[in-house]
């Protein structure tokens, strides 16, 4: 019933509400609300008796003489709230009739259903979060693996924000030195000012380039793509089935059984993987098989990690960074510089999984605050472009303008500038109750 209500355009400060828990069968449902006037709405439901701030209290909820529910109520006055506004939570019994009746009561009292991401949007507008932290909240809600959870928590805690703000502070100092050189061209400013400016500029350029080359954050957020490739009948599909724990792919003794890409999602040592089985690589005149091989090579080219499986015959790695695996060691000796195993007998599988875990850890783990989204990458690339222009500028005024534009690019990442132009795009991807 709530979703069917006509929703007016968002107006900052008005009371909004949404279900913060799922709609499936459950014991408890949490309805949250926020905005100027939330105190009056809650007081009306509770018969004028508000709970102590930030203390859960059992209340009988009534509206127009109707007993709605007996609920645990939290009164969350601003600015010490998620949105920075007055707000409250109602921990209701989760029956659809209860939820819909409470929603109707809230609407009658002047509140309206929230838009996707509107609670977090208000938190950003109130300065409780920046854009990077808000995006991390969305990632935390969507996290499926331990690595995704840990990364989102670190970003929500401000790890990436602090990195970018640190660069912005260094740019401010850099720009101050540049302005001094512009404003006092005839003064005997110490040569150290120009040297420090040049050194700091180069250090910043190096830091941004290193940040762009680190793809760990993006890999963790979307999941690691691991492609199993090799010649026909070397046991690629058998390896996929073993790792998946069920028969995801058809396995026969006939070469070329797999003709299309088979992909499954897999959680391995706390990391979300996309495990891809591909057609056997060989020369063929079969049109369908040839298309499967073309698709296999496409996935090999774009994979984060390639497991190149061989059996008895030495082959050149499909990629320099491919993990070479000798299968069927119960029939053929393992080749040099490969991991030997037999999917059929289980020999070597424990060592293989340990080696696979080490490779995945190298691709996803580490220190620092990696970027996680295409928006972050585009912003850092833009800032680096302006820093490169500043480095190459012959005129101090041109260099100063390039530095200002670089600061602006960094500021857009956290929402310090041009925030309104980004809000609709970012928060439109959120769930309703967040």
Short mmCIF file of C-alpha atoms in Angstrom, two decimals:
data_model
loop_
_atom_site.label_atom_id
_atom_site.label_comp_id
_atom_site.label_asym_id
_atom_site.label_seq_id
_atom_site.Cartn_x
_atom_site.Cartn_y
_atom_site.Cartn_z
CA UNK A 1 0.00 0.00 0.00
CA UNK A 2 2.84 2.40 0.81
CA UNK A 3 4.48 1.96 -2.59
CA UNK A 4 1.23 2.78 -4.34
CA UNK A 5 0.93 6.18 -2.66
CA UNK A 6 1.62 9.21 -4.79
CA UNK A 7 4.93 10.71 -3.73
CA UNK A 8 5.40 14.47 -3.89
CA UNK A 9 8.72 16.04 -4.80
CA UNK A 10 11.29 15.81 -2.02
CA UNK A 11 11.41 18.85 0.26
CA UNK A 12 14.21 19.13 2.78
CA UNK A 13 13.02 18.96 6.37
CA UNK A 14 9.59 17.40 5.87
CA UNK A 15 8.98 14.15 7.72
CA UNK A 16 9.75 11.06 5.66
CA UNK A 17 9.34 7.43 6.64
CA UNK A 18 10.27 4.01 5.27
CA UNK A 19 10.51 0.38 6.24
CA UNK A 20 14.17 -0.27 7.10
CA UNK A 21 13.82 -4.06 7.14
CA UNK A 22 12.91 -6.56 4.45
CA UNK A 23 9.34 -7.34 3.41
CA UNK A 24 9.59 -11.13 3.85
CA UNK A 25 8.15 -13.14 6.72
CA UNK A 26 9.78 -12.02 10.00
CA UNK A 27 9.04 -11.32 13.64
CA UNK A 28 9.99 -7.63 13.72
CA UNK A 29 9.79 -4.81 11.19
CA UNK A 30 11.54 -1.47 11.73
CA UNK A 31 9.87 1.69 10.47
CA UNK A 32 12.12 4.73 10.54
CA UNK A 33 11.20 8.41 10.16
CA UNK A 34 13.11 11.69 9.94
CA UNK A 35 12.47 15.39 9.49
CA UNK A 36 11.23 18.55 11.14
CA UNK A 37 7.99 17.67 12.89
CA UNK A 38 9.00 14.11 13.71
CA UNK A 39 8.56 14.87 17.40
CA UNK A 40 4.92 15.86 16.91
CA UNK A 41 4.22 12.79 14.76
CA UNK A 42 5.73 10.41 17.32
CA UNK A 43 4.00 12.14 20.23
CA UNK A 44 0.67 11.70 18.50
CA UNK A 45 1.27 7.97 18.05
CA UNK A 46 2.46 7.54 21.64
CA UNK A 47 -0.32 9.50 23.30
CA UNK A 48 1.96 12.45 24.07
CA UNK A 49 4.54 10.42 26.05
CA UNK A 50 7.90 10.42 24.25
CA UNK A 51 10.61 7.98 25.36
CA UNK A 52 13.90 9.23 26.75
CA UNK A 53 16.18 10.14 23.81
CA UNK A 54 18.12 7.16 22.41
CA UNK A 55 16.54 4.71 24.86
CA UNK A 56 14.25 1.93 23.64
CA UNK A 57 10.84 1.99 25.31
CA UNK A 58 7.71 -0.11 24.89
CA UNK A 59 4.76 1.99 23.76
CA UNK A 60 1.18 1.29 22.67
CA UNK A 61 0.72 3.10 19.35
CA UNK A 62 -2.69 4.66 18.68
CA UNK A 63 -4.18 6.76 15.91
CA UNK A 64 -7.74 8.10 15.69
CA UNK A 65 -8.84 5.68 18.39
CA UNK A 66 -7.31 2.66 16.69
CA UNK A 67 -4.74 0.58 18.59
CA UNK A 68 -2.07 0.08 15.91
CA UNK A 69 0.50 -2.08 17.72
CA UNK A 70 2.60 -2.46 20.85
CA UNK A 71 6.07 -1.44 19.65
CA UNK A 72 9.57 -0.68 20.86
CA UNK A 73 10.09 3.01 20.17
CA UNK A 74 13.33 4.99 19.80
CA UNK A 75 13.24 8.79 19.86
CA UNK A 76 16.34 10.19 18.08
CA UNK A 77 16.44 13.99 18.29
CA UNK A 78 18.84 15.86 16.00
CA UNK A 79 21.53 16.76 15.43
CA UNK A 80 22.81 13.52 17.03
CA UNK A 81 20.99 11.31 14.56
CA UNK A 82 21.83 9.57 11.29
CA UNK A 83 20.32 12.36 9.18
CA UNK A 84 21.10 15.20 11.57
CA UNK A 85 17.33 15.82 11.87
CA UNK A 86 14.81 14.75 14.49
CA UNK A 87 13.81 11.17 13.87
CA UNK A 88 12.44 8.00 15.38
CA UNK A 89 12.23 4.25 14.89
CA UNK A 90 9.23 1.98 15.46
CA UNK A 91 10.07 -1.71 16.05
CA UNK A 92 6.76 -3.25 15.02
CA UNK A 93 5.35 -6.72 14.73
CA UNK A 94 6.08 -7.61 11.12
CA UNK A 95 2.62 -8.56 9.89
CA UNK A 96 1.71 -6.78 6.63
CA UNK A 97 -1.52 -5.49 8.16
CA UNK A 98 0.40 -3.83 11.03
CA UNK A 99 2.98 -2.29 8.70
CA UNK A 100 0.40 -0.92 6.29
CA UNK A 101 -1.81 0.48 9.05
CA UNK A 102 1.13 2.28 10.70
CA UNK A 103 2.19 3.65 7.30
CA UNK A 104 -1.32 4.98 6.72
CA UNK A 105 -1.29 6.61 10.17
CA UNK A 106 2.05 8.29 9.48
CA UNK A 107 0.75 9.62 6.17
CA UNK A 108 -2.37 10.99 7.83
CA UNK A 109 -0.14 12.76 10.37
CA UNK A 110 1.70 14.57 7.56
CA UNK A 111 4.66 12.32 6.84
CA UNK A 112 5.35 10.86 3.40
CA UNK A 113 7.15 7.74 2.09
CA UNK A 114 10.86 8.31 1.55
CA UNK A 115 12.52 8.22 -1.86
CA UNK A 116 15.41 5.77 -2.50
CA UNK A 117 18.44 6.82 -0.47
CA UNK A 118 16.71 9.88 0.96
CA UNK A 119 17.78 9.23 4.57
CA UNK A 120 21.45 9.06 3.56
CA UNK A 121 21.02 12.00 1.20
CA UNK A 122 19.83 14.11 4.12
CA UNK A 123 22.80 12.91 6.16
CA UNK A 124 25.12 14.20 3.43
CA UNK A 125 23.27 17.51 3.18
CA UNK A 126 23.52 17.91 6.96
CA UNK A 127 27.27 17.22 6.89
CA UNK A 128 26.96 13.95 8.80
CA UNK A 129 28.55 12.04 5.92
CA UNK A 130 30.41 12.93 2.74
CA UNK A 131 29.66 11.36 -0.64
CA UNK A 132 32.37 8.72 -0.33
CA UNK A 133 30.99 7.58 3.02
CA UNK A 134 27.45 7.58 1.63
CA UNK A 135 28.50 5.33 -1.25
CA UNK A 136 30.15 3.04 1.28
CA UNK A 137 26.86 2.72 3.16
CA UNK A 138 25.25 1.46 -0.07
CA UNK A 139 28.14 -0.98 -0.57
CA UNK A 140 27.77 -2.22 3.01
CA UNK A 141 24.08 -2.95 2.46
CA UNK A 142 24.97 -4.93 -0.69
CA UNK A 143 28.06 -6.71 0.75
CA UNK A 144 28.02 -10.48 0.18
CA UNK A 145 31.55 -11.39 1.27
CA UNK A 146 33.81 -10.62 4.22
CA UNK A 147 36.21 -8.67 2.00
CA UNK A 148 33.35 -6.50 0.68
CA UNK A 149 32.10 -5.91 4.22
CA UNK A 150 35.53 -4.93 5.53
CA UNK A 151 36.22 -2.60 2.61
CA UNK A 152 32.83 -0.89 2.88
CA UNK A 153 33.23 -0.42 6.65
CA UNK A 154 36.65 1.16 6.20
CA UNK A 155 35.32 3.57 3.58
CA UNK A 156 32.24 4.36 5.67
CA UNK A 157 34.61 5.19 8.52
CA UNK A 158 36.27 7.77 6.26
CA UNK A 159 39.45 6.01 5.11
CA UNK A 160 39.10 7.11 1.49
CA UNK A 161 37.78 10.53 2.49
CA UNK A 162 40.83 11.17 4.69
CA UNK A 163 43.15 10.20 1.83
CA UNK A 164 41.51 12.59 -0.63
CA UNK A 165 41.21 15.38 1.94
CA UNK A 166 44.91 14.97 2.70
CA UNK A 167 45.71 15.46 -0.97
CA UNK A 168 43.42 18.51 -1.05
CA UNK A 169 45.26 20.05 1.91
CA UNK A 170 48.59 19.51 0.15
CA UNK A 171 47.14 21.14 -2.95
CA UNK A 172 46.02 24.13 -0.88
CA UNK A 173 49.58 24.60 0.39
CA UNK A 174 50.88 24.15 -3.15
CA UNK A 175 48.48 26.76 -4.46
CA UNK A 176 49.45 29.19 -1.68
CA UNK A 177 53.10 28.92 -2.70
CA UNK A 178 52.12 29.37 -6.34
CA UNK A 179 50.09 32.48 -5.52
CA UNK A 180 53.10 33.92 -3.69
CA UNK A 181 55.21 33.46 -6.79
CA UNK A 182 52.51 35.16 -8.89
CA UNK A 183 51.86 38.07 -6.50
CA UNK A 184 55.51 38.87 -5.74
CA UNK A 185 57.40 38.23 -8.99
CA UNK A 186 59.93 40.96 -8.31
CA UNK A 187 60.59 40.03 -4.71
CA UNK A 188 63.53 37.94 -3.63
CA UNK A 189 61.51 34.93 -2.57
CA UNK A 190 63.66 32.04 -1.42
CA UNK A 191 64.57 29.58 -4.15
CA UNK A 192 63.38 26.91 -1.75
CA UNK A 193 59.76 28.03 -2.40
CA UNK A 194 59.98 27.07 -6.08
CA UNK A 195 61.83 23.85 -5.27
CA UNK A 196 59.28 22.84 -2.63
CA UNK A 197 56.44 23.58 -5.03
CA UNK A 198 57.96 21.44 -7.75
CA UNK A 199 58.76 18.59 -5.34
CA UNK A 200 55.26 18.57 -3.81
CA UNK A 201 53.65 18.68 -7.23
CA UNK A 202 55.65 15.68 -8.41
CA UNK A 203 54.92 13.79 -5.18
CA UNK A 204 51.19 14.36 -5.64
CA UNK A 205 51.29 13.23 -9.26
CA UNK A 206 53.08 10.05 -8.21
CA UNK A 207 50.56 9.40 -5.43
CA UNK A 208 47.58 9.79 -7.76
CA UNK A 209 49.15 7.54 -10.40
CA UNK A 210 49.80 4.83 -7.80
CA UNK A 211 46.22 5.16 -6.57
CA UNK A 212 44.86 4.68 -10.09
CA UNK A 213 47.03 1.63 -10.68
CA UNK A 214 45.63 -0.05 -7.54
CA UNK A 215 42.51 -1.91 -8.65
CA UNK A 216 41.96 -3.88 -5.44
CA UNK A 217 38.98 -1.84 -4.31
CA UNK A 218 37.10 -2.17 -7.59
CA UNK A 219 37.86 -5.90 -7.75
CA UNK A 220 36.62 -6.52 -4.21
CA UNK A 221 33.46 -4.46 -4.74
CA UNK A 222 32.36 -6.22 -7.94
CA UNK A 223 33.91 -9.60 -7.20
CA UNK A 224 36.98 -11.29 -8.64
CA UNK A 225 36.59 -12.90 -12.08
CA UNK A 226 38.49 -16.20 -12.30
CA UNK A 227 38.50 -17.87 -15.72
CA UNK A 228 39.31 -21.56 -16.23
CA UNK A 229 40.78 -22.06 -19.70
CA UNK A 230 42.81 -24.55 -21.68
CA UNK A 231 42.64 -27.21 -24.36
CA UNK A 232 39.64 -29.56 -24.70
CA UNK A 233 39.28 -32.47 -22.30
CA UNK A 234 41.90 -31.36 -19.76
CA UNK A 235 39.36 -31.25 -16.92
CA UNK A 236 38.28 -27.61 -16.87
CA UNK A 237 34.62 -28.38 -16.23
CA UNK A 238 35.54 -31.03 -13.66
CA UNK A 239 37.60 -28.43 -11.81
CA UNK A 240 34.69 -25.97 -11.91
CA UNK A 241 32.34 -28.59 -10.50
CA UNK A 242 34.79 -29.52 -7.74
CA UNK A 243 35.23 -25.91 -6.66
CA UNK A 244 31.50 -25.17 -6.87
CA UNK A 245 30.59 -28.28 -4.90
CA UNK A 246 27.92 -29.35 -7.41
CA UNK A 247 27.61 -30.28 -11.09
CA UNK A 248 27.42 -26.82 -12.63
CA UNK A 249 28.88 -27.99 -15.97
CA UNK A 250 28.36 -31.13 -18.07
CA UNK A 251 31.39 -33.44 -17.99
CA UNK A 252 32.00 -36.16 -20.59
CA UNK A 253 35.02 -37.87 -22.12
CA UNK A 254 34.15 -36.25 -25.45
CA UNK A 255 36.40 -33.28 -26.31
CA UNK A 256 34.56 -30.01 -26.88
CA UNK A 257 31.60 -30.73 -24.60
CA UNK A 258 31.63 -27.15 -23.27
CA UNK A 259 30.82 -24.78 -26.12
CA UNK A 260 29.65 -21.71 -24.25
CA UNK A 261 30.69 -19.83 -21.15
CA UNK A 262 29.42 -21.21 -17.82
CA UNK A 263 29.71 -18.82 -14.86
CA UNK A 264 28.87 -19.29 -11.19
CA UNK A 265 29.19 -17.07 -8.13
CA UNK A 266 31.43 -18.51 -5.43
CA UNK A 267 32.58 -17.35 -2.00
CA UNK A 268 36.16 -18.47 -1.39
CA UNK A 269 38.08 -17.52 1.76
CA UNK A 270 35.86 -14.49 2.33
CA UNK A 271 36.14 -13.17 -1.24
CA UNK A 272 33.32 -13.12 -3.78
CA UNK A 273 34.41 -14.77 -7.04
CA UNK A 274 32.86 -15.12 -10.46
CA UNK A 275 34.12 -18.53 -11.59
CA UNK A 276 34.00 -18.95 -15.38
CA UNK A 277 34.36 -22.20 -17.34
CA UNK A 278 35.15 -21.82 -21.04
CA UNK A 279 35.18 -23.82 -24.25
CA UNK A 280 38.30 -25.87 -25.01
CA UNK A 281 40.86 -23.97 -27.08
CA UNK A 282 41.75 -25.67 -30.35
CA UNK A 283 41.57 -25.24 -34.13
CA UNK A 284 38.09 -26.09 -35.37
CA UNK A 285 35.84 -25.59 -38.37
CA UNK A 286 32.68 -26.13 -36.35
CA UNK A 287 30.92 -22.75 -36.39
CA UNK A 288 29.33 -23.13 -32.97
CA UNK A 289 32.52 -24.35 -31.29
CA UNK A 290 34.51 -21.56 -32.96
CA UNK A 291 32.17 -18.98 -31.44
CA UNK A 292 32.63 -20.61 -28.03
CA UNK A 293 36.40 -20.38 -28.42
CA UNK A 294 36.14 -16.70 -29.40
CA UNK A 295 34.11 -16.04 -26.25
CA UNK A 296 36.61 -18.01 -24.19
CA UNK A 297 39.50 -15.83 -25.38
CA UNK A 298 37.50 -12.70 -24.63
CA UNK A 299 37.04 -13.83 -21.04
CA UNK A 300 40.70 -14.82 -20.75
CA UNK A 301 41.69 -11.32 -21.85
CA UNK A 302 39.42 -9.58 -19.33
CA UNK A 303 39.79 -11.92 -16.33
CA UNK A 304 41.33 -10.86 -13.04
CA UNK A 305 42.90 -14.32 -12.78
CA UNK A 306 43.28 -17.12 -15.34
CA UNK A 307 43.60 -20.78 -14.36
CA UNK A 308 45.30 -22.31 -17.40
CA UNK A 309 44.67 -26.06 -17.14
CA UNK A 310 46.87 -28.56 -18.99
CA UNK A 311 47.06 -32.36 -18.91
CA UNK A 312 50.23 -34.11 -20.05
CA UNK A 313 51.12 -31.60 -22.81
CA UNK A 314 53.25 -28.49 -22.21
CA UNK A 315 51.70 -25.24 -23.39
CA UNK A 316 52.64 -21.57 -23.38
CA UNK A 317 50.68 -19.67 -20.72
CA UNK A 318 47.61 -17.93 -22.10
CA UNK A 319 48.71 -14.86 -20.16
CA UNK A 320 52.02 -14.07 -18.44
CA UNK A 321 50.22 -13.91 -15.08
CA UNK A 322 48.17 -17.08 -15.62
CA UNK A 323 48.19 -19.71 -12.89
CA UNK A 324 49.35 -22.92 -14.59
CA UNK A 325 47.62 -26.11 -13.42
CA UNK A 326 48.54 -29.68 -14.40
CA UNK A 327 45.43 -31.85 -14.05
CA UNK A 328 45.20 -35.64 -14.24
CA UNK A 329 48.47 -36.27 -12.38
CA UNK A 330 47.09 -39.74 -11.72
CA UNK A 331 47.64 -40.35 -15.46
CA UNK A 332 50.41 -37.92 -16.47
CA UNK A 333 53.34 -36.39 -14.56
CA UNK A 334 52.90 -32.75 -13.54
CA UNK A 335 54.73 -30.35 -15.85
CA UNK A 336 57.47 -28.02 -14.61
CA UNK A 337 56.34 -24.71 -13.12
CA UNK A 338 52.75 -25.91 -12.72
CA UNK A 339 50.54 -26.95 -9.82
CA UNK A 340 49.90 -30.66 -10.08
CA UNK A 341 46.53 -32.11 -9.11
CA UNK A 342 43.92 -34.67 -9.98
CA UNK A 343 40.30 -33.60 -9.76
CA UNK A 344 39.34 -37.26 -10.18
CA UNK A 345 41.29 -38.57 -7.16
CA UNK A 346 41.61 -35.38 -5.12
CA UNK A 347 45.41 -35.53 -5.17
CA UNK A 348 46.99 -32.07 -4.86
CA UNK A 349 43.67 -30.25 -4.39
CA UNK A 350 44.54 -28.94 -0.94
CA UNK A 351 47.81 -27.43 -2.19
CA UNK A 352 46.01 -26.00 -5.23
CA UNK A 353 43.41 -24.26 -3.05
CA UNK A 354 46.14 -22.83 -0.83
CA UNK A 355 47.96 -21.46 -3.88
CA UNK A 356 44.70 -20.09 -5.30
CA UNK A 357 43.97 -18.39 -1.99
CA UNK A 358 47.42 -16.77 -2.02
CA UNK A 359 46.88 -15.41 -5.55
CA UNK A 360 43.44 -14.07 -4.66
CA UNK A 361 44.82 -12.43 -1.52
CA UNK A 362 47.51 -10.73 -3.57
CA UNK A 363 44.83 -9.33 -5.89
CA UNK A 364 42.46 -8.13 -3.17
CA UNK A 365 44.28 -7.54 0.13
CA UNK A 366 46.67 -4.84 1.20
CA UNK A 367 47.01 -1.59 3.10
CA UNK A 368 45.70 1.85 2.28
CA UNK A 369 42.33 3.02 0.96
CA UNK A 370 41.74 1.86 -2.62
CA UNK A 371 39.19 3.52 -4.87
CA UNK A 372 36.05 1.43 -5.35
CA UNK A 373 33.91 3.01 -8.09
CA UNK A 374 34.15 4.31 -11.63
CA UNK A 375 33.19 7.77 -10.29
CA UNK A 376 36.25 7.77 -8.05
CA UNK A 377 38.52 6.70 -10.91
CA UNK A 378 37.15 9.40 -13.22
CA UNK A 379 37.64 12.07 -10.53
CA UNK A 380 41.23 11.07 -9.79
CA UNK A 381 42.02 10.88 -13.51
CA UNK A 382 40.66 14.40 -13.93
CA UNK A 383 42.71 15.71 -10.98
CA UNK A 384 45.84 14.03 -12.35
CA UNK A 385 45.24 15.57 -15.78
CA UNK A 386 45.25 19.05 -14.24
CA UNK A 387 48.33 18.26 -12.13
CA UNK A 388 50.13 17.17 -15.31
CA UNK A 389 49.10 20.45 -16.93
CA UNK A 390 50.44 22.34 -13.91
CA UNK A 391 53.71 20.42 -14.18
CA UNK A 392 54.09 21.37 -17.85
CA UNK A 393 52.87 24.97 -17.55
CA UNK A 394 55.36 27.67 -18.52
CA UNK A 395 53.40 30.55 -17.01
CA UNK A 396 52.75 30.74 -13.24
CA UNK A 397 49.16 31.94 -13.81
CA UNK A 398 48.42 28.87 -15.96
CA UNK A 399 49.93 26.63 -13.33
CA UNK A 400 47.83 28.24 -10.61
CA UNK A 401 44.61 27.73 -12.56
CA UNK A 402 45.48 24.08 -13.20
CA UNK A 403 46.05 23.56 -9.47
CA UNK A 404 42.66 25.10 -8.68
CA UNK A 405 40.96 22.79 -11.17
CA UNK A 406 42.72 19.78 -9.63
CA UNK A 407 41.43 20.81 -6.18
CA UNK A 408 37.93 21.14 -7.62
CA UNK A 409 38.10 17.62 -9.10
CA UNK A 410 39.11 16.19 -5.70
CA UNK A 411 36.40 18.21 -3.96
CA UNK A 412 33.70 16.73 -6.18
CA UNK A 413 34.66 13.24 -5.00
CA UNK A 414 33.80 14.00 -1.38
CA UNK A 415 30.98 16.42 -2.23
CA UNK A 416 32.73 19.59 -1.14
CA UNK A 417 31.85 21.21 -4.51
CA UNK A 418 29.05 20.65 -7.05
CA UNK A 419 27.33 18.25 -4.66
CA UNK A 420 23.76 18.89 -5.89
CA UNK A 421 24.56 17.74 -9.42
CA UNK A 422 25.61 14.32 -8.07
CA UNK A 423 22.93 13.59 -5.49
CA UNK A 424 20.17 12.33 -7.79
CA UNK A 425 22.55 9.94 -9.56
CA UNK A 426 24.16 8.52 -6.41
CA UNK A 427 21.14 8.15 -4.14
CA UNK A 428 18.83 6.88 -6.86
CA UNK A 429 20.73 3.58 -6.55
CA UNK A 430 19.93 3.17 -2.82
CA UNK A 431 17.18 1.07 -1.30
CA UNK A 432 14.12 2.93 0.00
CA UNK A 433 14.85 2.63 3.73
CA UNK A 434 18.41 3.91 3.52
#
